[in-house]
XYZ file of C-alpha atoms in Angstrom:
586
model
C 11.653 24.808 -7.563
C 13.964 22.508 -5.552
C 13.071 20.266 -2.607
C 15.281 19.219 0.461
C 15.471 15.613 0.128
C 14.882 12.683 2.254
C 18.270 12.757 4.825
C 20.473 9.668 3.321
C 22.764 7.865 5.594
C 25.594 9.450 6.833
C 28.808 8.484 4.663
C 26.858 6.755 1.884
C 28.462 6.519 -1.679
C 25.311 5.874 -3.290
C 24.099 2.777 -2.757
C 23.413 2.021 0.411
C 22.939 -2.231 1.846
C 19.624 -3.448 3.304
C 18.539 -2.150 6.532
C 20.780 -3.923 9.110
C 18.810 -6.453 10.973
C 15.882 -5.875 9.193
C 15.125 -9.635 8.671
C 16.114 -10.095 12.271
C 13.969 -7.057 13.418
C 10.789 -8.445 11.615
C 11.574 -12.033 12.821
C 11.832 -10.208 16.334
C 8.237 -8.521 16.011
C 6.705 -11.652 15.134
C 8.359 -13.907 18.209
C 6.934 -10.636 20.710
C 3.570 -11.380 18.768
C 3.556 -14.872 19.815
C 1.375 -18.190 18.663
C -1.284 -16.523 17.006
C -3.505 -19.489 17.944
C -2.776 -19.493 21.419
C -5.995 -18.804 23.133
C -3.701 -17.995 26.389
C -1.562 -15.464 24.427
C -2.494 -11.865 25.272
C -1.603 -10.376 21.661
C -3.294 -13.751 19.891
C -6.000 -14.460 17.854
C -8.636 -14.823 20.042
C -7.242 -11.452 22.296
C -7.844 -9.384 19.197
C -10.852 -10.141 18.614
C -11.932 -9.846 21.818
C -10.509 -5.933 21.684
C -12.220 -5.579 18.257
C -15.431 -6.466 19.737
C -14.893 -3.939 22.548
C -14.256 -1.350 19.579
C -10.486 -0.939 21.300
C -6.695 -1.269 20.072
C -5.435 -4.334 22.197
C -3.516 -2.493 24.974
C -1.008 -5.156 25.078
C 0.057 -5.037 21.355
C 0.399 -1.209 21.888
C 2.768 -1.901 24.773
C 4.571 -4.325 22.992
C 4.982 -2.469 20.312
C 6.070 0.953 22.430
C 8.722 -1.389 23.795
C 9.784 -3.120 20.793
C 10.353 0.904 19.266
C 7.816 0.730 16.422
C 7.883 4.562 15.513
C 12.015 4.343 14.678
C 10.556 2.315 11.870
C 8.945 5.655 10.531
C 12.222 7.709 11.433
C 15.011 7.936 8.018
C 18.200 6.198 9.721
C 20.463 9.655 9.081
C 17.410 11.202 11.849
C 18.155 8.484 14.259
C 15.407 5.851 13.397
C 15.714 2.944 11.542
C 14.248 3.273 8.047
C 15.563 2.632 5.022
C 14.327 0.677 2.500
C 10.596 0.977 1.373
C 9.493 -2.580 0.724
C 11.993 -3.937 3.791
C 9.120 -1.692 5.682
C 6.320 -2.918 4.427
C 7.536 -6.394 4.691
C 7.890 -5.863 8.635
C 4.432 -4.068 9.036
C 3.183 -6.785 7.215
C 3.796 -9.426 10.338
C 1.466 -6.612 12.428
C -1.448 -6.785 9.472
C -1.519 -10.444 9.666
C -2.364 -10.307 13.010
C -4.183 -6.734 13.228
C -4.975 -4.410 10.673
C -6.715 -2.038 13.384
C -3.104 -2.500 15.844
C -0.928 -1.892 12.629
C -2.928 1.292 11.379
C -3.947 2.341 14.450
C -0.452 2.022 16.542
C 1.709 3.885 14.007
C 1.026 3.811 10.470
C -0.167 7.041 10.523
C 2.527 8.522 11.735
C 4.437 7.279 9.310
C 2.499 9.021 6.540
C 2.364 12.654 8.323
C 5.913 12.028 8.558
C 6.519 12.022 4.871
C 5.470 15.581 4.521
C 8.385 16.682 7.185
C 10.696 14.496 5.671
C 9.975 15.915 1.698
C 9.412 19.662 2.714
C 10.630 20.387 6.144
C 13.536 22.325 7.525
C 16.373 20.577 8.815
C 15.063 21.936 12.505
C 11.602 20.453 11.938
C 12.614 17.129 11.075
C 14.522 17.119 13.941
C 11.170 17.964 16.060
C 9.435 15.330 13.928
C 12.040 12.810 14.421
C 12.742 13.397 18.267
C 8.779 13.395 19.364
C 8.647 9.615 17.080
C 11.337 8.557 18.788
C 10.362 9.548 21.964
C 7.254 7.191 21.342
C 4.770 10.178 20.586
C 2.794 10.725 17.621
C 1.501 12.841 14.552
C -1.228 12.839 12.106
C -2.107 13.443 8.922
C -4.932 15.512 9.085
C -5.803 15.431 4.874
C -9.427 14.179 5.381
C -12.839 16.662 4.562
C -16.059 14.532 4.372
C -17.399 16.859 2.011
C -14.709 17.141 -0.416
C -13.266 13.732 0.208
C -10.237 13.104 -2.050
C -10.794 16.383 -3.814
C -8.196 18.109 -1.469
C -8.264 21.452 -4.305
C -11.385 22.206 -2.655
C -10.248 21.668 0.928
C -11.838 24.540 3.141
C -9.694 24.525 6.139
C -7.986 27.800 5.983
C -5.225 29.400 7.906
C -4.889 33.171 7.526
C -1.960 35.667 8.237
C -2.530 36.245 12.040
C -3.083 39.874 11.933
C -1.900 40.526 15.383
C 1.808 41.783 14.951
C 3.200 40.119 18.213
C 2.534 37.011 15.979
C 5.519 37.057 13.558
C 4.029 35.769 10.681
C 1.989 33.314 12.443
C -1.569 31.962 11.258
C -5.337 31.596 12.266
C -6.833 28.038 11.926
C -10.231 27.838 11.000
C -12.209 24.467 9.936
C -12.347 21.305 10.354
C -10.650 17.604 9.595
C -12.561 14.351 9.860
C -11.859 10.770 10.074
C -8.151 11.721 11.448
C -6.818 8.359 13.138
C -5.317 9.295 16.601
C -5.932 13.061 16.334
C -7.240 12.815 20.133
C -4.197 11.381 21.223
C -1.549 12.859 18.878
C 1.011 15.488 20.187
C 1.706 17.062 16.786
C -0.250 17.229 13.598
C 0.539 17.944 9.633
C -2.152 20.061 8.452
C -3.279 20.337 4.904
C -4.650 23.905 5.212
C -5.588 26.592 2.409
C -3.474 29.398 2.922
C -4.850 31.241 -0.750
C -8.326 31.895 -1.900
C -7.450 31.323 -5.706
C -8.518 28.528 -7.378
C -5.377 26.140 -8.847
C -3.278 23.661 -7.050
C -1.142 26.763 -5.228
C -3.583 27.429 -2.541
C -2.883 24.824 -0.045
C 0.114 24.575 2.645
C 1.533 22.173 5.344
C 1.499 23.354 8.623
C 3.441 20.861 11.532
C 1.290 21.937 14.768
C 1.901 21.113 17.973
C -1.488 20.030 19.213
C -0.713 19.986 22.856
C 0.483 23.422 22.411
C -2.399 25.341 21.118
C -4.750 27.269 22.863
C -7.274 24.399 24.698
C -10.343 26.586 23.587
C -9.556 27.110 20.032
C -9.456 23.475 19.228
C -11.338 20.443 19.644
C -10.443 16.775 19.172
C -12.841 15.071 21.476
C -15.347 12.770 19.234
C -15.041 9.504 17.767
C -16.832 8.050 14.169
C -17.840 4.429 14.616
C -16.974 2.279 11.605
C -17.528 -1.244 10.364
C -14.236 -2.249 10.158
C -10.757 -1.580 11.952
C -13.063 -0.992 14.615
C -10.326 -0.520 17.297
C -8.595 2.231 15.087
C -9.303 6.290 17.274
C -10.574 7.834 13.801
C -11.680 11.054 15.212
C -12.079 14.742 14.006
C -10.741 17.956 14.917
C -11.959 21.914 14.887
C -10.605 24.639 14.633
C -12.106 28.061 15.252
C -9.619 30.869 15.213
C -6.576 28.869 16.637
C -3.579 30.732 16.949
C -0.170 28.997 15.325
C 3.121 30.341 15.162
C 4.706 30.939 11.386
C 7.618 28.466 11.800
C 4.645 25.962 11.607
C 4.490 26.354 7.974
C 6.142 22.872 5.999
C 8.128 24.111 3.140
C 6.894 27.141 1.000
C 3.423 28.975 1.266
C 1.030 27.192 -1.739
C 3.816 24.164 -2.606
C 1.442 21.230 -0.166
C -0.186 19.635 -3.390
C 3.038 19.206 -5.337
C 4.499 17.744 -1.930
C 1.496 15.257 -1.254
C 1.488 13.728 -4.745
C 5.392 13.121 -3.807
C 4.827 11.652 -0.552
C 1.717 9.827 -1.543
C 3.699 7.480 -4.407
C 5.426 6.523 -0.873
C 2.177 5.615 1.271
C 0.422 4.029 -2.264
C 3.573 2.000 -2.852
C 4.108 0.801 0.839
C 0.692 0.320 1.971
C -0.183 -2.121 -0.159
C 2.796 -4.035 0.688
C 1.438 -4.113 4.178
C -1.733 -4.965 3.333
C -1.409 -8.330 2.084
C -0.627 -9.599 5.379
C -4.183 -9.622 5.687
C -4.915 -11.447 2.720
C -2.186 -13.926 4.096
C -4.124 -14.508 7.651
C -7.583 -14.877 5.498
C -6.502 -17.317 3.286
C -4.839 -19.162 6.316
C -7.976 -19.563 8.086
C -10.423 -20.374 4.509
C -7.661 -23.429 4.410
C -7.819 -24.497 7.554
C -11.353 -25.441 7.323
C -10.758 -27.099 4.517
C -8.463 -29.394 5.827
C -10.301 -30.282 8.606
C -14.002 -29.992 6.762
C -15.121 -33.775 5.207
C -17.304 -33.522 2.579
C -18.068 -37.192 0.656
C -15.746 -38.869 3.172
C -12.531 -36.898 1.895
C -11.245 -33.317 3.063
C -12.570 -30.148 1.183
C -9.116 -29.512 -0.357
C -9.260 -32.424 -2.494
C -12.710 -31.078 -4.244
C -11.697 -29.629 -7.279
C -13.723 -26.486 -7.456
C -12.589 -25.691 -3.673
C -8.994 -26.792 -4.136
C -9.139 -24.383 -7.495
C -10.372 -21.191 -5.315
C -8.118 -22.460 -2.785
C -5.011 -22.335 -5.474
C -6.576 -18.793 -6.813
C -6.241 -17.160 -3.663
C -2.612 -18.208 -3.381
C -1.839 -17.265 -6.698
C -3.724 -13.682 -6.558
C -1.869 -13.529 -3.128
C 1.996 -13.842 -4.686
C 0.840 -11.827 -7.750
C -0.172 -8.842 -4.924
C 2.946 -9.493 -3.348
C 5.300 -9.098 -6.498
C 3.485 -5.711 -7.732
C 3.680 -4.285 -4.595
C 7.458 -5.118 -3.841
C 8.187 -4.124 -6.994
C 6.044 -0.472 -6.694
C 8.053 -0.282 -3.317
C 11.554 -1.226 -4.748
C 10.508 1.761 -7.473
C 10.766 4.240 -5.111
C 14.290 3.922 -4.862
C 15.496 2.974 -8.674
C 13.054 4.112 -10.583
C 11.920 7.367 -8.869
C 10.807 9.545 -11.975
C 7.698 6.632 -13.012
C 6.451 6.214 -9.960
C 3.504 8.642 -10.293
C 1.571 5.989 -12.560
C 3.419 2.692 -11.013
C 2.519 3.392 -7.297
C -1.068 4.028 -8.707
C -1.201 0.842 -10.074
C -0.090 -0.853 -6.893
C -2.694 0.876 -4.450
C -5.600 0.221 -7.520
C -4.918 -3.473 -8.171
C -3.800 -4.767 -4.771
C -6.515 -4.090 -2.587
C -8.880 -5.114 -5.473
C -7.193 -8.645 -6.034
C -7.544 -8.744 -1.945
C -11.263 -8.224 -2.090
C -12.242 -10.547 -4.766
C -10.094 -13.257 -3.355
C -11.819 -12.161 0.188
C -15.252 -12.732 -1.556
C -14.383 -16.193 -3.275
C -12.791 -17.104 -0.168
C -16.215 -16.038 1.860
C -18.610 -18.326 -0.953
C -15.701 -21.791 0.326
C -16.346 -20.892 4.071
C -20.212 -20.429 3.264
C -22.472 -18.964 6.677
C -18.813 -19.076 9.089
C -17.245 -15.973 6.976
C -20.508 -14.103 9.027
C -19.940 -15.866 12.303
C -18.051 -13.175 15.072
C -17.678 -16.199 17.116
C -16.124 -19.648 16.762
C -12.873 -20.953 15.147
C -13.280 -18.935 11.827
C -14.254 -15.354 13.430
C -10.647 -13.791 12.247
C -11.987 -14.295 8.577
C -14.768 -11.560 8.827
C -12.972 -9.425 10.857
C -10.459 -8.910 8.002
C -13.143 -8.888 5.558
C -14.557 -5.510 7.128
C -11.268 -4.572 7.518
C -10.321 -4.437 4.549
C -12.105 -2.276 2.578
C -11.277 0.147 5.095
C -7.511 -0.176 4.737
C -8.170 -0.017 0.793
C -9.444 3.696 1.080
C -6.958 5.105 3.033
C -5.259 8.529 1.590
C -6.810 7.213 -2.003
C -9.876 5.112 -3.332
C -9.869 2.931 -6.376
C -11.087 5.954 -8.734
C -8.229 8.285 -7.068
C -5.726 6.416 -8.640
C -7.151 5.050 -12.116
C -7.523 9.399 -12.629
C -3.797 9.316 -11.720
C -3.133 6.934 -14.545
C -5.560 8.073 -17.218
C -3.764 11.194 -18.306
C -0.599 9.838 -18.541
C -1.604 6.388 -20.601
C -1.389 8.616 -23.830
C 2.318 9.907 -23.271
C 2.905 6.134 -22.398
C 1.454 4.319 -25.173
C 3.462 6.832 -27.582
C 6.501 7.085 -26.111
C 6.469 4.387 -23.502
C 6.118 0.944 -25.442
C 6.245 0.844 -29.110
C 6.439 4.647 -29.945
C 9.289 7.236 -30.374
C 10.506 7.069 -26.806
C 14.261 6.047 -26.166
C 15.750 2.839 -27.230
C 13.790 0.143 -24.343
C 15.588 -0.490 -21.072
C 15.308 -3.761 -19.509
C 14.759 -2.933 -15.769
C 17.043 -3.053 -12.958
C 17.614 -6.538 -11.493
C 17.458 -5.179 -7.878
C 13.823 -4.057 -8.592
C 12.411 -7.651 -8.725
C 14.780 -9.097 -5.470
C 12.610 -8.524 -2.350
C 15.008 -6.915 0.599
C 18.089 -6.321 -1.710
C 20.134 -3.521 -1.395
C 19.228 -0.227 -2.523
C 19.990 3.552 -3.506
C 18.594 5.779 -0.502
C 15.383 6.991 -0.921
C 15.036 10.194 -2.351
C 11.837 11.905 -2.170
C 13.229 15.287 -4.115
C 13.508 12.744 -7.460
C 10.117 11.339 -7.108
C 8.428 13.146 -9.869
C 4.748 14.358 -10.821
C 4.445 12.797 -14.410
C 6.542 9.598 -15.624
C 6.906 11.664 -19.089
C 6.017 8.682 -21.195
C 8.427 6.470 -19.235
C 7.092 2.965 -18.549
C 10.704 0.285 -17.837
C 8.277 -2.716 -15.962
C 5.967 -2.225 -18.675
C 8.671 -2.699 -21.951
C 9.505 -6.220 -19.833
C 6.404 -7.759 -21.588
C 6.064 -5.016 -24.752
C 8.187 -6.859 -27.258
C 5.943 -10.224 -28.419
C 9.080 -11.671 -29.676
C 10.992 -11.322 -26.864
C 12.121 -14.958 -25.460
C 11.394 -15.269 -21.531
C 13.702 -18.054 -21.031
C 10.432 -20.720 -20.494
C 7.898 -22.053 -23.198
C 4.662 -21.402 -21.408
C 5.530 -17.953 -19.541
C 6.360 -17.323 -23.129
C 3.657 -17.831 -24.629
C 1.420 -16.017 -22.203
C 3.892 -12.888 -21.999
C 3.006 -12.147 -25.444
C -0.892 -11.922 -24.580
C 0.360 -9.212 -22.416
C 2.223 -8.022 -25.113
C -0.231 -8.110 -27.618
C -2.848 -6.025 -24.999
C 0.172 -3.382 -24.856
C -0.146 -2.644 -28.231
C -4.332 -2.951 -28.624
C -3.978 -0.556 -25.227
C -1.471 1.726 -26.498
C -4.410 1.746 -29.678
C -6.926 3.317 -27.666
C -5.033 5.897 -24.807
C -3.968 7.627 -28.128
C -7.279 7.972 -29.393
C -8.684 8.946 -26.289
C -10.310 12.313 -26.896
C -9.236 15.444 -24.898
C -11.392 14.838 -21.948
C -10.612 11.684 -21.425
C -7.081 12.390 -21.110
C -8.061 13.925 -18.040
C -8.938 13.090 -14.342
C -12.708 13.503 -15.437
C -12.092 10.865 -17.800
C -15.093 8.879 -19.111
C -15.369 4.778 -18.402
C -13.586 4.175 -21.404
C -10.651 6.110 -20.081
C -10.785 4.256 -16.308
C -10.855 0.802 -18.462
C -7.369 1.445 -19.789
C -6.313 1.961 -16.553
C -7.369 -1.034 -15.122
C -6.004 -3.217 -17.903
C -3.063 -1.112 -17.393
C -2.490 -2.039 -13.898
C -3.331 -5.946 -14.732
C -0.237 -5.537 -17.397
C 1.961 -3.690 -14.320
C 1.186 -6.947 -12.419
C 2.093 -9.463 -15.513
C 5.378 -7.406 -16.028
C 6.245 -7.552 -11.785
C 5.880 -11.375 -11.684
C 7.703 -12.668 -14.340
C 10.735 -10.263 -13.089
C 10.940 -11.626 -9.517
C 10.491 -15.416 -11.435
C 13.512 -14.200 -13.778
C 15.527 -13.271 -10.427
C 13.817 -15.291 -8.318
C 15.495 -18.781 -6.763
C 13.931 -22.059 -4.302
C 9.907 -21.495 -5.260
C 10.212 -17.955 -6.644
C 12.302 -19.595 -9.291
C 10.057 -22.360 -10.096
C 7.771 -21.285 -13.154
C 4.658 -22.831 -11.835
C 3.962 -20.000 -9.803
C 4.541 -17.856 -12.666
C 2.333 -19.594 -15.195
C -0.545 -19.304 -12.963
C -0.144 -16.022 -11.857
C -0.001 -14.864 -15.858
C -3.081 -17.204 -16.592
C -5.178 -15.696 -13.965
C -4.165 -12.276 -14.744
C -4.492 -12.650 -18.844
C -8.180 -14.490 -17.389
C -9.186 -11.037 -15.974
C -8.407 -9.145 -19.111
C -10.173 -11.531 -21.365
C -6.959 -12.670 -22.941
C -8.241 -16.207 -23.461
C -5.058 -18.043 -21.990
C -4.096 -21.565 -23.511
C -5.661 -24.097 -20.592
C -3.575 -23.772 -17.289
C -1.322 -26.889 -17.318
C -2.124 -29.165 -14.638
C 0.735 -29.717 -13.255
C 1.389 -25.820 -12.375
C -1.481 -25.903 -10.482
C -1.087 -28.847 -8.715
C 2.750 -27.615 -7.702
C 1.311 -24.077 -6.204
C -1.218 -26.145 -4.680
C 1.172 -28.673 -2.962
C 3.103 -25.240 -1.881
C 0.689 -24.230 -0.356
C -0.120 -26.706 1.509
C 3.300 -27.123 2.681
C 3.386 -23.990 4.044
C 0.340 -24.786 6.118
C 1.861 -27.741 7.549
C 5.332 -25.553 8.224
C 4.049 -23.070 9.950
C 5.076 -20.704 6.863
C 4.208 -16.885 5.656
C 2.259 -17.438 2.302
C 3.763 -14.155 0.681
C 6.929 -14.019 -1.290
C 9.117 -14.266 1.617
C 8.229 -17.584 2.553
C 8.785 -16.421 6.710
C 8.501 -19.063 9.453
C 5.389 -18.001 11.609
C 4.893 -19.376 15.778
């Protein structure tokens, strides 16, 4: 079966340059945010928190953001919006997550993921609707969500049936419901993962693209709100149906083809998400610091204690290790489109998880203030509950290890050491944050990576010579796990090959994922220049990785740690972005 692809610019011979402006757009965004410590500014720190309390999006940041044209950003540039490149778009959501998670997810990011689905599967006429009511500065949802199947959408009950009245020309009948929808009471247009076949097997689900406005007022309701702990200001609603009339050019694509298109359009959302995400980590981090600057314990700051300063450094390091896997999952999309089933699972498992545990060791420095909803220190805990949150959407932790556990077998044999085609070093462009790129194509993003693994055969060779002694020495722990890895996925048993895999089989993925992460940071070092260049970065990042995995590192040379700990403190005192893109901040 074919699938229309994602439109690529108009006149493109293949490789197309980095969004124009998107450097200046981002830089743009974050000058209409303002001093985020500016108790007087009305989209600052202390204004967000205030809406958070009130269980609101700040109605200022959604005006700002209507005016600055946020939804283009969700729009492919040959449909008249202004995306391009994946991690260029998750690099300029991630100035909104620093500031808001709830004003970044609940503004627009959702329409950016029930846009996918139109933009894989759609006809040329419905990603023109699609396109036009984004640009317009409407809204649609992706309405994927059953509490009582959860991420189990084969078993999703919302049907729609042939509409058996003949004036309806092929139209259906909506019955069921969707929960935990983000702006379904507000949206003017919603993509529907319905059943459209009672057979069991992944060809009984569609996409429909409803007009929500349009329906029939007493055949649907969208009225009620679920309270949650975090993203508090975020509209997650629900929506009924009960016998809801929609016409047949609803339908996305062909009748039964929804699954194949979601686990297409999800490698998207679990690549860029993430990406997004550690904005958050950024503005935690920010704030831990800042108390420890100004904190005196035994007549000197907190940040020259060494067990602070070392959680302190940890967090940085955890933070630029998040940042290079999920650039690199993003960058993927575009040059490495047939292995991005497994890598974008890796990104979505490992990056929110590094977030947490930093959030937690982070929480134990600030001690009782990482409770505190008032004071100096109140953003901390805000992102704290907010993060979690943000780490479930469209797929949990388990989602994606059972994405990665039946294809570690085909890997390990074909992938590393095995009988798979002579190794490939990867693309330079994958490991250069906001370099140009191929357009995205979703019709090449396949459903299995067929035993191909390029990031991973970066660290697979222990005798391969990484062009520095120490990052050396510690790629070939990662090499060495490779092949003790590669051991066990091929003597996995039958079921554990499978999505009902066992612990031992979810194990391997996680130790998977920490390899993914070793393999992404030593390539943007390789290509990296200014502090990206500088091995110390590097050498931590791979000694607190191998650390997790039990590798038993050599001891962390001093002065690596001490040179990512004098970075970041510069970039405290400059006013600077604490991600790989080293952006000024107000």
């Amino acid at each position: 079966m074919t699938h229309p692809t994602l439109p690529a610019p108009a006149a493109t011979t293949g490789t197309a340059t980095a969004g124009p402006g998107i450097r200046e757009r981002a830089a743009r965004l974050e000058a209409l945010l303002g001093p985020a410590a500016d108790p007087g500014n009305p989209l600052g720190t202390a204004a967000v928190l205030a809406a958070d309390e009130r269980g609101e999006l700040l109605p200022e940041g959604e005006r700002m953001l209507a005016a600055f044209a946020l939804n283009a950003e969700f729009v492919p540039r040959a449909l008249g919006g202004r995306f391009e490149q994946a991690d260029s778009f998750a690099h300029l959501m991630r100035a909104l997550f620093r500031r808001d998670c709830s004003l970044g997810i609940g503004y627009g990011v959702t329409s950016f993921i029930a846009g996918l689905p139109v933009w894989a599967s759609g006809s040329p006429a419905q990603q023109r609707r699609a396109a036009d009511l984004l640009l317009s500065g409407g809204r649609i949802v992706a309405a994927y969500t059953e509490l009582a199947h959860g991420s189990d959408f084969s078993r999703h009950e919302l049907t729609a049936d042939p509409d058996p009245d003949p004036g309806s020309r092929g139209g259906y009948r909506v019955d069921g419901g969707k929960q935990l929808v983000n702006n379904v009471s507000r949206a003017q247009a919603g993509v529907l993962f319905a059943r459209t076949d009672d057979r069991p097997g992944s060809r009984s689900h569609s996409h429909l693209l409803v007009d929500l406005d349009g329906v029939p007022a007493d055949a649907v309701r969208r009225d009620f709100r679920y309270p949650v702990s975090g993203v508090r200001g975020c509209l997650l609603g629900g929506i009924e149906f009960h016998d809801c009339p929609v016409p047949g050019d609803a339908l996305l694509g062909r009748p039964g083809d929804a699954m194949e298109t979601v686990l297409r359009a999800f490698q998207v959302t679990r690549s860029v998400l993430p990406g997004m995400v550690v904005g958050t980590g950024d503005t935690q981090l920010r704030a831990v610091l800042g108390f420890a600057r100004e904190r005196l314990l035994y007549g000197r700051p907190v940040t020259d204690l060494p067990s602070p300063r070392a959680v302190l450094t940890g967090a940085f390091t955890d933070l630029l290790v998040c940042d290079a896997l999920s650039t690199v999952g993003a960058r993927a999309l575009h040059l490495l489109p047939g292995e991005t089933s497994v890598l974008s699972a890796a990104v979505k498992y490992l990056v929110p998880k590094l977030l947490q545990d930093s959030s937690y060791r982070l929480s134990v420095l600030l001690g009782a203030r990482s409770y505190l909803r008032t004071g100096p220190y109140t953003v901390f805990q805000k992102a704290a509950r907010d993060l979690p949150v943000v780490s479930l959407a469209h797929a949990g932790s388990a989602v994606c290890q059972a994405t990665i556990v039946p294809q570690l077998p085909r890997i390990a044999a074909r992938g590393w050491h095995g009988d798979g085609p002579e190794p490939v070093d990867p693309p330079r462009g994958l490991f250069l944050p906001g370099g140009p790129l191929p357009p995205l194509d979703l019709s090449r993003l396949e459903l299995n990576s067929r035993g191909r693994d390029t990031l991973g055969r970066l660290v697979a060779d222990p005798d391969r010579d990484h062009g520095h002694p120490q990052v050396t020495a510690l790629a070939r722990l990662f090499a060495e796990e490779l092949r003790r890895l590669g051991d066990r996925a091929v003597a996995l048993p039958a079921r554990d090959r499978t999505a009902i895999a066992s612990r031992r089989g979810f194990l391997l993925a996680d130790r998977y994922a920490h390899v993914l992460a070793a393999a992404a940071c030593i390539g943007v070092w390789q290509q990296g220049d200014g502090f990206t260049g500088d091995p110390a970065w590097v050498v931590c990042a791979l000694h607190r990785l191998a650390e997790r995995l039990g590798l038993r590192p050599p001891p962390l040379p001093v002065d690596a740690s001490e040179a990512v700990h004098a970075e970041l403190l510069r970039r405290h005192e400059q006013n600077l972005t604490l991600d790989l893109i080293r952006a000024p901040l107000l």
